[in-house]
mmCIF file with all atom_site columns, C-alpha atoms in Angstrom:
data_model
loop_
_atom_site.group_PDB
_atom_site.id
_atom_site.type_symbol
_atom_site.label_atom_id
_atom_site.label_alt_id
_atom_site.label_comp_id
_atom_site.label_asym_id
_atom_site.label_entity_id
_atom_site.label_seq_id
_atom_site.pdbx_PDB_ins_code
_atom_site.Cartn_x
_atom_site.Cartn_y
_atom_site.Cartn_z
_atom_site.occupancy
_atom_site.B_iso_or_equiv
_atom_site.pdbx_formal_charge
_atom_site.auth_seq_id
_atom_site.auth_comp_id
_atom_site.auth_asym_id
_atom_site.auth_atom_id
_atom_site.pdbx_PDB_model_num
ATOM 1   C CA . GLU D 1 1   ? -9.557  -23.218 -3.784  1.00 0.00 ? 1   GLU D CA 1
ATOM 2   C CA . PRO D 1 2   ? -6.432  -24.159 -5.366  1.00 0.00 ? 2   PRO D CA 1
ATOM 3   C CA . GLU D 1 3   ? -4.095  -21.685 -3.244  1.00 0.00 ? 3   GLU D CA 1
ATOM 4   C CA . VAL D 1 4   ? -0.628  -20.908 -3.731  1.00 0.00 ? 4   VAL D CA 1
ATOM 5   C CA . THR D 1 5   ? 2.024   -21.368 -0.554  1.00 0.00 ? 5   THR D CA 1
ATOM 6   C CA . GLN D 1 6   ? 4.708   -20.514 0.429   1.00 0.00 ? 6   GLN D CA 1
ATOM 7   C CA . THR D 1 7   ? 7.394   -21.778 3.090   1.00 0.00 ? 7   THR D CA 1
ATOM 8   C CA . PRO D 1 8   ? 9.008   -21.300 5.678   1.00 0.00 ? 8   PRO D CA 1
ATOM 9   C CA . SER D 1 9   ? 6.720   -18.565 6.446   1.00 0.00 ? 9   SER D CA 1
ATOM 10  C CA . HIS D 1 10  ? 9.546   -16.716 8.137   1.00 0.00 ? 10  HIS D CA 1
ATOM 11  C CA . GLN D 1 11  ? 13.331  -17.232 7.729   1.00 0.00 ? 11  GLN D CA 1
ATOM 12  C CA . VAL D 1 12  ? 16.212  -15.592 10.103  1.00 0.00 ? 12  VAL D CA 1
ATOM 13  C CA . THR D 1 13  ? 20.025  -15.525 7.847   1.00 0.00 ? 13  THR D CA 1
ATOM 14  C CA . GLN D 1 14  ? 23.001  -14.178 8.979   1.00 0.00 ? 14  GLN D CA 1
ATOM 15  C CA . MET D 1 15  ? 24.053  -11.343 6.678   1.00 0.00 ? 15  MET D CA 1
ATOM 16  C CA . GLY D 1 16  ? 26.078  -13.311 3.993   1.00 0.00 ? 16  GLY D CA 1
ATOM 17  C CA . GLN D 1 17  ? 24.476  -15.772 3.970   1.00 0.00 ? 17  GLN D CA 1
ATOM 18  C CA . GLU D 1 18  ? 22.367  -17.328 0.950   1.00 0.00 ? 18  GLU D CA 1
ATOM 19  C CA . VAL D 1 19  ? 18.744  -18.029 1.542   1.00 0.00 ? 19  VAL D CA 1
ATOM 20  C CA . ILE D 1 20  ? 16.353  -20.138 -0.227  1.00 0.00 ? 20  ILE D CA 1
ATOM 21  C CA . LEU D 1 21  ? 12.766  -19.204 -0.404  1.00 0.00 ? 21  LEU D CA 1
ATOM 22  C CA . ARG D 1 22  ? 10.160  -21.752 -1.775  1.00 0.00 ? 22  ARG D CA 1
ATOM 23  C CA . CYS D 1 23  ? 6.614   -21.611 -3.454  1.00 0.00 ? 23  CYS D CA 1
ATOM 24  C CA . VAL D 1 24  ? 3.872   -23.711 -4.980  1.00 0.00 ? 24  VAL D CA 1
ATOM 25  C CA . PRO D 1 25  ? 2.091   -22.470 -7.343  1.00 0.00 ? 25  PRO D CA 1
ATOM 26  C CA . ILE D 1 26  ? -1.134  -23.211 -8.251  1.00 0.00 ? 26  ILE D CA 1
ATOM 27  C CA . SER D 1 27  ? -0.613  -26.581 -10.246 1.00 0.00 ? 27  SER D CA 1
ATOM 28  C CA . ASN D 1 28  ? -2.496  -25.620 -14.155 1.00 0.00 ? 28  ASN D CA 1
ATOM 29  C CA . HIS D 1 29  ? -0.589  -21.809 -13.866 1.00 0.00 ? 29  HIS D CA 1
ATOM 30  C CA . LEU D 1 30  ? 2.077   -21.003 -16.367 1.00 0.00 ? 30  LEU D CA 1
ATOM 31  C CA . TYR D 1 31  ? 2.732   -18.107 -15.376 1.00 0.00 ? 31  TYR D CA 1
ATOM 32  C CA . PHE D 1 32  ? 5.213   -17.393 -11.717 1.00 0.00 ? 32  PHE D CA 1
ATOM 33  C CA . TYR D 1 33  ? 5.849   -13.963 -9.986  1.00 0.00 ? 33  TYR D CA 1
ATOM 34  C CA . TRP D 1 34  ? 8.525   -13.094 -7.532  1.00 0.00 ? 34  TRP D CA 1
ATOM 35  C CA . TYR D 1 35  ? 7.808   -10.368 -5.439  1.00 0.00 ? 35  TYR D CA 1
ATOM 36  C CA . ARG D 1 36  ? 9.160   -8.056  -2.172  1.00 0.00 ? 36  ARG D CA 1
ATOM 37  C CA . GLN D 1 37  ? 6.935   -5.809  0.021   1.00 0.00 ? 37  GLN D CA 1
ATOM 38  C CA . ILE D 1 38  ? 8.779   -4.373  2.675   1.00 0.00 ? 38  ILE D CA 1
ATOM 39  C CA . LEU D 1 39  ? 7.640   -3.357  6.315   1.00 0.00 ? 39  LEU D CA 1
ATOM 40  C CA . GLY D 1 40  ? 3.735   -3.485  4.813   1.00 0.00 ? 40  GLY D CA 1
ATOM 41  C CA . GLN D 1 41  ? 4.580   -0.640  2.105   1.00 0.00 ? 41  GLN D CA 1
ATOM 42  C CA . LYS D 1 42  ? 5.056   -0.669  -1.676  1.00 0.00 ? 42  LYS D CA 1
ATOM 43  C CA . VAL D 1 43  ? 5.273   -4.357  -3.372  1.00 0.00 ? 43  VAL D CA 1
ATOM 44  C CA . GLU D 1 44  ? 8.058   -4.193  -5.742  1.00 0.00 ? 44  GLU D CA 1
ATOM 45  C CA . PHE D 1 45  ? 8.094   -6.573  -8.871  1.00 0.00 ? 45  PHE D CA 1
ATOM 46  C CA . LEU D 1 46  ? 11.177  -8.588  -8.796  1.00 0.00 ? 46  LEU D CA 1
ATOM 47  C CA . VAL D 1 47  ? 10.631  -10.790 -11.913 1.00 0.00 ? 47  VAL D CA 1
ATOM 48  C CA . SER D 1 48  ? 8.606   -13.142 -14.321 1.00 0.00 ? 48  SER D CA 1
ATOM 49  C CA . PHE D 1 49  ? 8.789   -16.976 -14.938 1.00 0.00 ? 49  PHE D CA 1
ATOM 50  C CA . TYR D 1 50  ? 7.301   -18.345 -18.202 1.00 0.00 ? 50  TYR D CA 1
ATOM 51  C CA . ASN D 1 51  ? 8.145   -21.581 -20.132 1.00 0.00 ? 51  ASN D CA 1
ATOM 52  C CA . ASN D 1 52  ? 10.719  -21.906 -18.213 1.00 0.00 ? 52  ASN D CA 1
ATOM 53  C CA . GLU D 1 53  ? 12.632  -18.827 -18.365 1.00 0.00 ? 53  GLU D CA 1
ATOM 54  C CA . ILE D 1 54  ? 12.888  -15.462 -16.759 1.00 0.00 ? 54  ILE D CA 1
ATOM 55  C CA . SER D 1 55  ? 10.499  -13.409 -18.877 1.00 0.00 ? 55  SER D CA 1
ATOM 56  C CA . GLU D 1 56  ? 10.821  -9.979  -16.969 1.00 0.00 ? 56  GLU D CA 1
ATOM 57  C CA . LYS D 1 57  ? 12.672  -8.566  -14.148 1.00 0.00 ? 57  LYS D CA 1
ATOM 58  C CA . SER D 1 58  ? 13.483  -5.504  -12.194 1.00 0.00 ? 58  SER D CA 1
ATOM 59  C CA . GLU D 1 59  ? 16.329  -3.558  -11.344 1.00 0.00 ? 59  GLU D CA 1
ATOM 60  C CA . ILE D 1 60  ? 16.380  -4.868  -7.915  1.00 0.00 ? 60  ILE D CA 1
ATOM 61  C CA . PHE D 1 61  ? 17.035  -8.358  -9.337  1.00 0.00 ? 61  PHE D CA 1
ATOM 62  C CA . ASP D 1 62  ? 20.570  -8.665  -9.732  1.00 0.00 ? 62  ASP D CA 1
ATOM 63  C CA . ASP D 1 63  ? 23.136  -11.012 -9.930  1.00 0.00 ? 63  ASP D CA 1
ATOM 64  C CA . GLN D 1 64  ? 22.551  -12.043 -6.217  1.00 0.00 ? 64  GLN D CA 1
ATOM 65  C CA . PHE D 1 65  ? 19.134  -13.396 -6.824  1.00 0.00 ? 65  PHE D CA 1
ATOM 66  C CA . SER D 1 66  ? 18.270  -16.468 -9.197  1.00 0.00 ? 66  SER D CA 1
ATOM 67  C CA . VAL D 1 67  ? 14.627  -18.667 -10.146 1.00 0.00 ? 67  VAL D CA 1
ATOM 68  C CA . GLU D 1 68  ? 14.269  -22.025 -10.936 1.00 0.00 ? 68  GLU D CA 1
ATOM 69  C CA . ARG D 1 69  ? 11.362  -24.030 -11.450 1.00 0.00 ? 69  ARG D CA 1
ATOM 70  C CA . PRO D 1 70  ? 13.207  -27.486 -10.351 1.00 0.00 ? 70  PRO D CA 1
ATOM 71  C CA . ASP D 1 71  ? 10.592  -30.190 -10.654 1.00 0.00 ? 71  ASP D CA 1
ATOM 72  C CA . GLY D 1 72  ? 7.810   -28.504 -11.891 1.00 0.00 ? 72  GLY D CA 1
ATOM 73  C CA . SER D 1 73  ? 5.765   -27.721 -9.247  1.00 0.00 ? 73  SER D CA 1
ATOM 74  C CA . ASN D 1 74  ? 7.999   -25.580 -6.669  1.00 0.00 ? 74  ASN D CA 1
ATOM 75  C CA . PHE D 1 75  ? 9.004   -22.291 -7.580  1.00 0.00 ? 75  PHE D CA 1
ATOM 76  C CA . THR D 1 76  ? 12.538  -21.120 -5.656  1.00 0.00 ? 76  THR D CA 1
ATOM 77  C CA . LEU D 1 77  ? 13.491  -18.060 -5.243  1.00 0.00 ? 77  LEU D CA 1
ATOM 78  C CA . LYS D 1 78  ? 17.395  -18.085 -3.904  1.00 0.00 ? 78  LYS D CA 1
ATOM 79  C CA . ILE D 1 79  ? 19.369  -14.587 -2.709  1.00 0.00 ? 79  ILE D CA 1
ATOM 80  C CA . ARG D 1 80  ? 22.629  -14.933 -2.397  1.00 0.00 ? 80  ARG D CA 1
ATOM 81  C CA . SER D 1 81  ? 24.954  -13.533 0.027   1.00 0.00 ? 81  SER D CA 1
ATOM 82  C CA . THR D 1 82  ? 22.051  -11.979 2.215   1.00 0.00 ? 82  THR D CA 1
ATOM 83  C CA . LYS D 1 83  ? 22.408  -8.239  3.143   1.00 0.00 ? 83  LYS D CA 1
ATOM 84  C CA . LEU D 1 84  ? 20.840  -6.301  5.710   1.00 0.00 ? 84  LEU D CA 1
ATOM 85  C CA . GLU D 1 85  ? 18.346  -4.674  3.005   1.00 0.00 ? 85  GLU D CA 1
ATOM 86  C CA . ASP D 1 86  ? 17.036  -7.887  2.217   1.00 0.00 ? 86  ASP D CA 1
ATOM 87  C CA . SER D 1 87  ? 15.035  -7.947  5.003   1.00 0.00 ? 87  SER D CA 1
ATOM 88  C CA . ALA D 1 88  ? 11.524  -8.004  3.604   1.00 0.00 ? 88  ALA D CA 1
ATOM 89  C CA . MET D 1 89  ? 8.032   -9.896  2.518   1.00 0.00 ? 89  MET D CA 1
ATOM 90  C CA . TYR D 1 90  ? 8.663   -12.016 -0.241  1.00 0.00 ? 90  TYR D CA 1
ATOM 91  C CA . PHE D 1 91  ? 5.762   -13.001 -1.882  1.00 0.00 ? 91  PHE D CA 1
ATOM 92  C CA . CYS D 1 92  ? 5.396   -15.471 -4.637  1.00 0.00 ? 92  CYS D CA 1
ATOM 93  C CA . ALA D 1 93  ? 2.409   -15.414 -7.461  1.00 0.00 ? 93  ALA D CA 1
ATOM 94  C CA . SER D 1 94  ? 1.160   -17.525 -9.892  1.00 0.00 ? 94  SER D CA 1
ATOM 95  C CA . ALA D 1 95  ? -0.923  -16.780 -12.935 1.00 0.00 ? 95  ALA D CA 1
ATOM 96  C CA . LYS D 1 96  ? -3.783  -18.956 -15.408 1.00 0.00 ? 96  LYS D CA 1
ATOM 97  C CA . ASP D 1 97  ? -3.219  -19.085 -18.676 1.00 0.00 ? 97  ASP D CA 1
ATOM 98  C CA . THR D 1 98  ? -1.711  -15.215 -19.978 1.00 0.00 ? 98  THR D CA 1
ATOM 99  C CA . ALA D 1 99  ? -0.144  -12.590 -18.483 1.00 0.00 ? 99  ALA D CA 1
ATOM 100 C CA . ASP D 1 100 ? -3.826  -11.037 -17.945 1.00 0.00 ? 100 ASP D CA 1
ATOM 101 C CA . GLN D 1 101 ? -4.993  -13.058 -15.737 1.00 0.00 ? 101 GLN D CA 1
ATOM 102 C CA . PRO D 1 102 ? -5.383  -12.581 -12.173 1.00 0.00 ? 102 PRO D CA 1
ATOM 103 C CA . GLN D 1 103 ? -1.998  -13.233 -10.204 1.00 0.00 ? 103 GLN D CA 1
ATOM 104 C CA . HIS D 1 104 ? -2.925  -15.061 -6.837  1.00 0.00 ? 104 HIS D CA 1
ATOM 105 C CA . PHE D 1 105 ? -0.470  -15.031 -4.150  1.00 0.00 ? 105 PHE D CA 1
ATOM 106 C CA . GLY D 1 106 ? 1.044   -17.037 -1.641  1.00 0.00 ? 106 GLY D CA 1
ATOM 107 C CA . ASP D 1 107 ? 0.643   -15.173 1.982   1.00 0.00 ? 107 ASP D CA 1
ATOM 108 C CA . GLY D 1 108 ? 4.702   -14.528 2.113   1.00 0.00 ? 108 GLY D CA 1
ATOM 109 C CA . THR D 1 109 ? 8.150   -15.724 3.780   1.00 0.00 ? 109 THR D CA 1
ATOM 110 C CA . ARG D 1 110 ? 9.415   -12.845 5.916   1.00 0.00 ? 110 ARG D CA 1
ATOM 111 C CA . LEU D 1 111 ? 12.708  -12.835 5.607   1.00 0.00 ? 111 LEU D CA 1
ATOM 112 C CA . SER D 1 112 ? 15.276  -11.586 8.563   1.00 0.00 ? 112 SER D CA 1
ATOM 113 C CA . ILE D 1 113 ? 18.871  -10.490 7.416   1.00 0.00 ? 113 ILE D CA 1
ATOM 114 C CA . LEU D 1 114 ? 20.913  -10.481 11.045  1.00 0.00 ? 114 LEU D CA 1
ATOM 115 C CA . ALA O 2 1   ? 8.359   6.373   -17.770 1.00 0.00 ? 1   ALA O CA 1
ATOM 116 C CA . GLN O 2 2   ? 5.922   3.812   -16.738 1.00 0.00 ? 2   GLN O CA 1
ATOM 117 C CA . SER O 2 3   ? 4.280   4.260   -12.725 1.00 0.00 ? 3   SER O CA 1
ATOM 118 C CA . VAL O 2 4   ? 1.844   4.036   -11.081 1.00 0.00 ? 4   VAL O CA 1
ATOM 119 C CA . ALA O 2 5   ? 0.798   6.650   -8.390  1.00 0.00 ? 5   ALA O CA 1
ATOM 120 C CA . GLN O 2 6   ? -1.730  6.270   -5.304  1.00 0.00 ? 6   GLN O CA 1
ATOM 121 C CA . PRO O 2 7   ? -1.824  10.240  -3.866  1.00 0.00 ? 7   PRO O CA 1
ATOM 122 C CA . GLU O 2 8   ? -3.228  8.631   -0.737  1.00 0.00 ? 8   GLU O CA 1
ATOM 123 C CA . ASP O 2 9   ? -2.065  7.194   2.134   1.00 0.00 ? 9   ASP O CA 1
ATOM 124 C CA . GLN O 2 10  ? -4.723  7.022   3.779   1.00 0.00 ? 10  GLN O CA 1
ATOM 125 C CA . VAL O 2 11  ? -8.548  7.024   3.472   1.00 0.00 ? 11  VAL O CA 1
ATOM 126 C CA . ASN O 2 12  ? -10.947 6.968   6.166   1.00 0.00 ? 12  ASN O CA 1
ATOM 127 C CA . VAL O 2 13  ? -14.871 7.216   5.559   1.00 0.00 ? 13  VAL O CA 1
ATOM 128 C CA . ALA O 2 14  ? -18.032 5.898   7.485   1.00 0.00 ? 14  ALA O CA 1
ATOM 129 C CA . GLU O 2 15  ? -19.410 2.554   7.437   1.00 0.00 ? 15  GLU O CA 1
ATOM 130 C CA . GLY O 2 16  ? -22.594 2.873   4.374   1.00 0.00 ? 16  GLY O CA 1
ATOM 131 C CA . ASN O 2 17  ? -20.955 5.455   2.819   1.00 0.00 ? 17  ASN O CA 1
ATOM 132 C CA . PRO O 2 18  ? -19.103 5.755   -0.904  1.00 0.00 ? 18  PRO O CA 1
ATOM 133 C CA . LEU O 2 19  ? -15.692 5.079   -0.925  1.00 0.00 ? 19  LEU O CA 1
ATOM 134 C CA . THR O 2 20  ? -12.882 5.960   -3.960  1.00 0.00 ? 20  THR O CA 1
ATOM 135 C CA . VAL O 2 21  ? -9.452  4.848   -3.420  1.00 0.00 ? 21  VAL O CA 1
ATOM 136 C CA . LYS O 2 22  ? -7.052  6.916   -6.378  1.00 0.00 ? 22  LYS O CA 1
ATOM 137 C CA . CYS O 2 23  ? -4.970  6.170   -8.929  1.00 0.00 ? 23  CYS O CA 1
ATOM 138 C CA . THR O 2 24  ? -3.405  7.605   -11.678 1.00 0.00 ? 24  THR O CA 1
ATOM 139 C CA . TYR O 2 25  ? -0.653  5.775   -13.961 1.00 0.00 ? 25  TYR O CA 1
ATOM 140 C CA . SER O 2 26  ? 1.600   6.587   -16.649 1.00 0.00 ? 26  SER O CA 1
ATOM 141 C CA . VAL O 2 27  ? 2.384   3.866   -19.365 1.00 0.00 ? 27  VAL O CA 1
ATOM 142 C CA . SER O 2 28  ? 3.289   4.651   -23.374 1.00 0.00 ? 28  SER O CA 1
ATOM 143 C CA . GLY O 2 29  ? 0.926   2.416   -24.804 1.00 0.00 ? 29  GLY O CA 1
ATOM 144 C CA . ASN O 2 30  ? -2.515  0.880   -23.711 1.00 0.00 ? 30  ASN O CA 1
ATOM 145 C CA . PRO O 2 31  ? -2.943  0.407   -19.909 1.00 0.00 ? 31  PRO O CA 1
ATOM 146 C CA . TYR O 2 32  ? -3.100  -3.003  -18.478 1.00 0.00 ? 32  TYR O CA 1
ATOM 147 C CA . LEU O 2 33  ? -4.473  -1.976  -14.993 1.00 0.00 ? 33  LEU O CA 1
ATOM 148 C CA . PHE O 2 34  ? -5.541  -3.744  -11.746 1.00 0.00 ? 34  PHE O CA 1
ATOM 149 C CA . TRP O 2 35  ? -6.547  -3.576  -8.110  1.00 0.00 ? 35  TRP O CA 1
ATOM 150 C CA . TYR O 2 36  ? -5.355  -6.070  -5.243  1.00 0.00 ? 36  TYR O CA 1
ATOM 151 C CA . VAL O 2 37  ? -6.407  -5.896  -1.644  1.00 0.00 ? 37  VAL O CA 1
ATOM 152 C CA . GLN O 2 38  ? -4.171  -7.007  1.225   1.00 0.00 ? 38  GLN O CA 1
ATOM 153 C CA . TYR O 2 39  ? -5.612  -7.908  5.096   1.00 0.00 ? 39  TYR O CA 1
ATOM 154 C CA . PRO O 2 40  ? -3.000  -8.095  7.755   1.00 0.00 ? 40  PRO O CA 1
ATOM 155 C CA . ASN O 2 41  ? -0.287  -10.424 7.418   1.00 0.00 ? 41  ASN O CA 1
ATOM 156 C CA . ARG O 2 42  ? -1.852  -12.385 4.332   1.00 0.00 ? 42  ARG O CA 1
ATOM 157 C CA . GLY O 2 43  ? -0.932  -12.215 0.145   1.00 0.00 ? 43  GLY O CA 1
ATOM 158 C CA . LEU O 2 44  ? -2.612  -10.068 -2.375  1.00 0.00 ? 44  LEU O CA 1
ATOM 159 C CA . GLN O 2 45  ? -5.936  -11.211 -3.458  1.00 0.00 ? 45  GLN O CA 1
ATOM 160 C CA . PHE O 2 46  ? -7.072  -9.766  -6.753  1.00 0.00 ? 46  PHE O CA 1
ATOM 161 C CA . LEU O 2 47  ? -10.487 -7.419  -6.729  1.00 0.00 ? 47  LEU O CA 1
ATOM 162 C CA . LEU O 2 48  ? -10.975 -6.134  -10.217 1.00 0.00 ? 48  LEU O CA 1
ATOM 163 C CA . LYS O 2 49  ? -8.907  -5.200  -13.969 1.00 0.00 ? 49  LYS O CA 1
ATOM 164 C CA . TYR O 2 50  ? -8.886  -3.330  -16.864 1.00 0.00 ? 50  TYR O CA 1
ATOM 165 C CA . ILE O 2 51  ? -7.650  -4.923  -19.787 1.00 0.00 ? 51  ILE O CA 1
ATOM 166 C CA . THR O 2 52  ? -10.234 -3.134  -22.783 1.00 0.00 ? 52  THR O CA 1
ATOM 167 C CA . GLY O 2 53  ? -13.728 -2.582  -22.952 1.00 0.00 ? 53  GLY O CA 1
ATOM 168 C CA . ASP O 2 54  ? -16.159 -0.886  -20.863 1.00 0.00 ? 54  ASP O CA 1
ATOM 169 C CA . ASN O 2 55  ? -14.596 2.049   -18.855 1.00 0.00 ? 55  ASN O CA 1
ATOM 170 C CA . LEU O 2 56  ? -16.478 1.031   -15.773 1.00 0.00 ? 56  LEU O CA 1
ATOM 171 C CA . VAL O 2 57  ? -15.308 -2.433  -14.340 1.00 0.00 ? 57  VAL O CA 1
ATOM 172 C CA . LYS O 2 58  ? -16.817 -4.528  -11.583 1.00 0.00 ? 58  LYS O CA 1
ATOM 173 C CA . GLY O 2 59  ? -14.889 -6.773  -9.650  1.00 0.00 ? 59  GLY O CA 1
ATOM 174 C CA . SER O 2 60  ? -15.420 -8.630  -5.927  1.00 0.00 ? 60  SER O CA 1
ATOM 175 C CA . TYR O 2 61  ? -16.619 -7.962  -3.341  1.00 0.00 ? 61  TYR O CA 1
ATOM 176 C CA . GLY O 2 62  ? -18.848 -4.960  -4.692  1.00 0.00 ? 62  GLY O CA 1
ATOM 177 C CA . PHE O 2 63  ? -16.348 -2.830  -5.903  1.00 0.00 ? 63  PHE O CA 1
ATOM 178 C CA . GLU O 2 64  ? -15.954 -1.182  -9.813  1.00 0.00 ? 64  GLU O CA 1
ATOM 179 C CA . ALA O 2 65  ? -13.561 1.033   -10.872 1.00 0.00 ? 65  ALA O CA 1
ATOM 180 C CA . GLU O 2 66  ? -13.778 3.383   -13.525 1.00 0.00 ? 66  GLU O CA 1
ATOM 181 C CA . PHE O 2 67  ? -11.191 3.879   -16.332 1.00 0.00 ? 67  PHE O CA 1
ATOM 182 C CA . ASN O 2 68  ? -10.478 7.298   -17.407 1.00 0.00 ? 68  ASN O CA 1
ATOM 183 C CA . LYS O 2 69  ? -7.846  7.341   -20.442 1.00 0.00 ? 69  LYS O CA 1
ATOM 184 C CA . SER O 2 70  ? -7.864  11.625  -20.499 1.00 0.00 ? 70  SER O CA 1
ATOM 185 C CA . GLN O 2 71  ? -7.426  11.670  -16.769 1.00 0.00 ? 71  GLN O CA 1
ATOM 186 C CA . THR O 2 72  ? -4.771  8.750   -16.727 1.00 0.00 ? 72  THR O CA 1
ATOM 187 C CA . SER O 2 73  ? -6.748  7.454   -13.645 1.00 0.00 ? 73  SER O CA 1
ATOM 188 C CA . PHE O 2 74  ? -8.552  4.250   -13.095 1.00 0.00 ? 74  PHE O CA 1
ATOM 189 C CA . HIS O 2 75  ? -10.162 4.978   -8.979  1.00 0.00 ? 75  HIS O CA 1
ATOM 190 C CA . LEU O 2 76  ? -11.472 2.260   -6.830  1.00 0.00 ? 76  LEU O CA 1
ATOM 191 C CA . LYS O 2 77  ? -15.084 2.497   -5.567  1.00 0.00 ? 77  LYS O CA 1
ATOM 192 C CA . LYS O 2 78  ? -17.808 0.967   -4.010  1.00 0.00 ? 78  LYS O CA 1
ATOM 193 C CA . PRO O 2 79  ? -21.325 2.517   -3.193  1.00 0.00 ? 79  PRO O CA 1
ATOM 194 C CA . SER O 2 80  ? -21.117 1.599   0.498   1.00 0.00 ? 80  SER O CA 1
ATOM 195 C CA . ALA O 2 81  ? -18.587 0.846   2.408   1.00 0.00 ? 81  ALA O CA 1
ATOM 196 C CA . LEU O 2 82  ? -18.168 -2.121  5.430   1.00 0.00 ? 82  LEU O CA 1
ATOM 197 C CA . VAL O 2 83  ? -16.048 -1.958  7.991   1.00 0.00 ? 83  VAL O CA 1
ATOM 198 C CA . SER O 2 84  ? -14.473 -5.564  7.028   1.00 0.00 ? 84  SER O CA 1
ATOM 199 C CA . ASP O 2 85  ? -13.602 -3.836  3.429   1.00 0.00 ? 85  ASP O CA 1
ATOM 200 C CA . SER O 2 86  ? -10.819 -1.879  6.215   1.00 0.00 ? 86  SER O CA 1
ATOM 201 C CA . ALA O 2 87  ? -7.423  -2.666  4.554   1.00 0.00 ? 87  ALA O CA 1
ATOM 202 C CA . LEU O 2 88  ? -4.575  -2.334  2.228   1.00 0.00 ? 88  LEU O CA 1
ATOM 203 C CA . TYR O 2 89  ? -5.206  -1.402  -1.509  1.00 0.00 ? 89  TYR O CA 1
ATOM 204 C CA . PHE O 2 90  ? -3.012  -1.521  -4.241  1.00 0.00 ? 90  PHE O CA 1
ATOM 205 C CA . CYS O 2 91  ? -3.249  -0.648  -7.950  1.00 0.00 ? 91  CYS O CA 1
ATOM 206 C CA . ALA O 2 92  ? -1.211  -1.906  -10.162 1.00 0.00 ? 92  ALA O CA 1
ATOM 207 C CA . MET O 2 93  ? -0.100  -2.260  -14.056 1.00 0.00 ? 93  MET O CA 1
ATOM 208 C CA . ARG O 2 94  ? 0.974   -4.651  -16.544 1.00 0.00 ? 94  ARG O CA 1
ATOM 209 C CA . TYR O 2 95  ? 4.007   -3.311  -18.896 1.00 0.00 ? 95  TYR O CA 1
ATOM 210 C CA . ASN O 2 96  ? 5.570   -5.114  -21.283 1.00 0.00 ? 96  ASN O CA 1
ATOM 211 C CA . PHE O 2 97  ? 5.246   -8.714  -21.901 1.00 0.00 ? 97  PHE O CA 1
ATOM 212 C CA . ASN O 2 98  ? 5.113   -9.429  -17.936 1.00 0.00 ? 98  ASN O CA 1
ATOM 213 C CA . LYS O 2 99  ? 6.257   -6.765  -16.132 1.00 0.00 ? 99  LYS O CA 1
ATOM 214 C CA . PHE O 2 100 ? 4.141   -5.304  -12.797 1.00 0.00 ? 100 PHE O CA 1
ATOM 215 C CA . TYR O 2 101 ? 4.497   -1.680  -11.428 1.00 0.00 ? 101 TYR O CA 1
ATOM 216 C CA . PHE O 2 102 ? 2.087   -1.392  -7.699  1.00 0.00 ? 102 PHE O CA 1
ATOM 217 C CA . GLY O 2 103 ? 0.967   1.544   -6.080  1.00 0.00 ? 103 GLY O CA 1
ATOM 218 C CA . SER O 2 104 ? 2.440   2.726   -2.829  1.00 0.00 ? 104 SER O CA 1
ATOM 219 C CA . GLY O 2 105 ? -0.929  1.732   -1.215  1.00 0.00 ? 105 GLY O CA 1
ATOM 220 C CA . THR O 2 106 ? -3.639  3.013   0.553   1.00 0.00 ? 106 THR O CA 1
ATOM 221 C CA . LYS O 2 107 ? -4.612  2.245   3.753   1.00 0.00 ? 107 LYS O CA 1
ATOM 222 C CA . LEU O 2 108 ? -8.602  2.392   3.743   1.00 0.00 ? 108 LEU O CA 1
ATOM 223 C CA . ASN O 2 109 ? -10.277 2.445   7.231   1.00 0.00 ? 109 ASN O CA 1
ATOM 224 C CA . VAL O 2 110 ? -13.821 2.107   7.584   1.00 0.00 ? 110 VAL O CA 1
ATOM 225 C CA . LYS O 2 111 ? -15.337 3.200   10.764  1.00 0.00 ? 111 LYS O CA 1
ATOM 226 C CA . PRO O 2 112 ? -19.029 2.237   12.194  1.00 0.00 ? 112 PRO O CA 1
#
C-alpha cells in the first residue's frame, strides 16, 4: 500500500537556524497537510495545501513558516529562525481528491532545537 | 468558536469488554468528523468518518462511532476490546474548506 514518507526521521538544529522538513505524499493525492505534535500530546493543524497554494493555515503558521511543492512529488515545510518552542514532531499528511477523504500520515520528523 | 473536546485523558477497559472513547464538538454549520488512532512512534491512522447520512458509522478494526447532533457528540465505540487496541485516539473535525481541529487525545489501555 502506498505510504507518505518523511525525511529525516530526526532533525537536530541550533536555535536561530533554518530547517526544511521533507515529505513525499502519496502520488495521486491532491491535498497536503502539515501538523505538529508536542510530546505525544495534541495534534495541531499548521497548514493545508491544494492546487499549488495554501488553502488554510492556523494561527501557529506565521511568517516563520512556509510550504512548497517544488517538483510535483515533494512537499516541504521550512521553518526560518527556529526557536526552542518549535521542538516537536511534525507530521505530513495527504488526502486523495476531496478534503473529506481520509488523510494518510507519515511517521513524522522529530525536530529538536538546541 | 470551533473546537473538539475529548474529556478523558485515559480510558481503561478489560479485554473483551465494550469500550467508548468520548468526543464532543462545537461548530457553526454541519460538522465533518473523523477518528484517528496513533501507535507509539507512528503517524495517525484513519479509523472512520461522519460526513452525512446514518448516525452510526462503521470503520476499521471493528470500531464504530455514533453521531449525535443534539448532544454534539461523536463517541467512538467497540463491542469487544482487544489488547492490541491500546493506543492514543484522536477525534478531529474539518472546518471551513480544508482546516482541521484535533482533540487532545485519549489514551486507551486495554488490560488482558
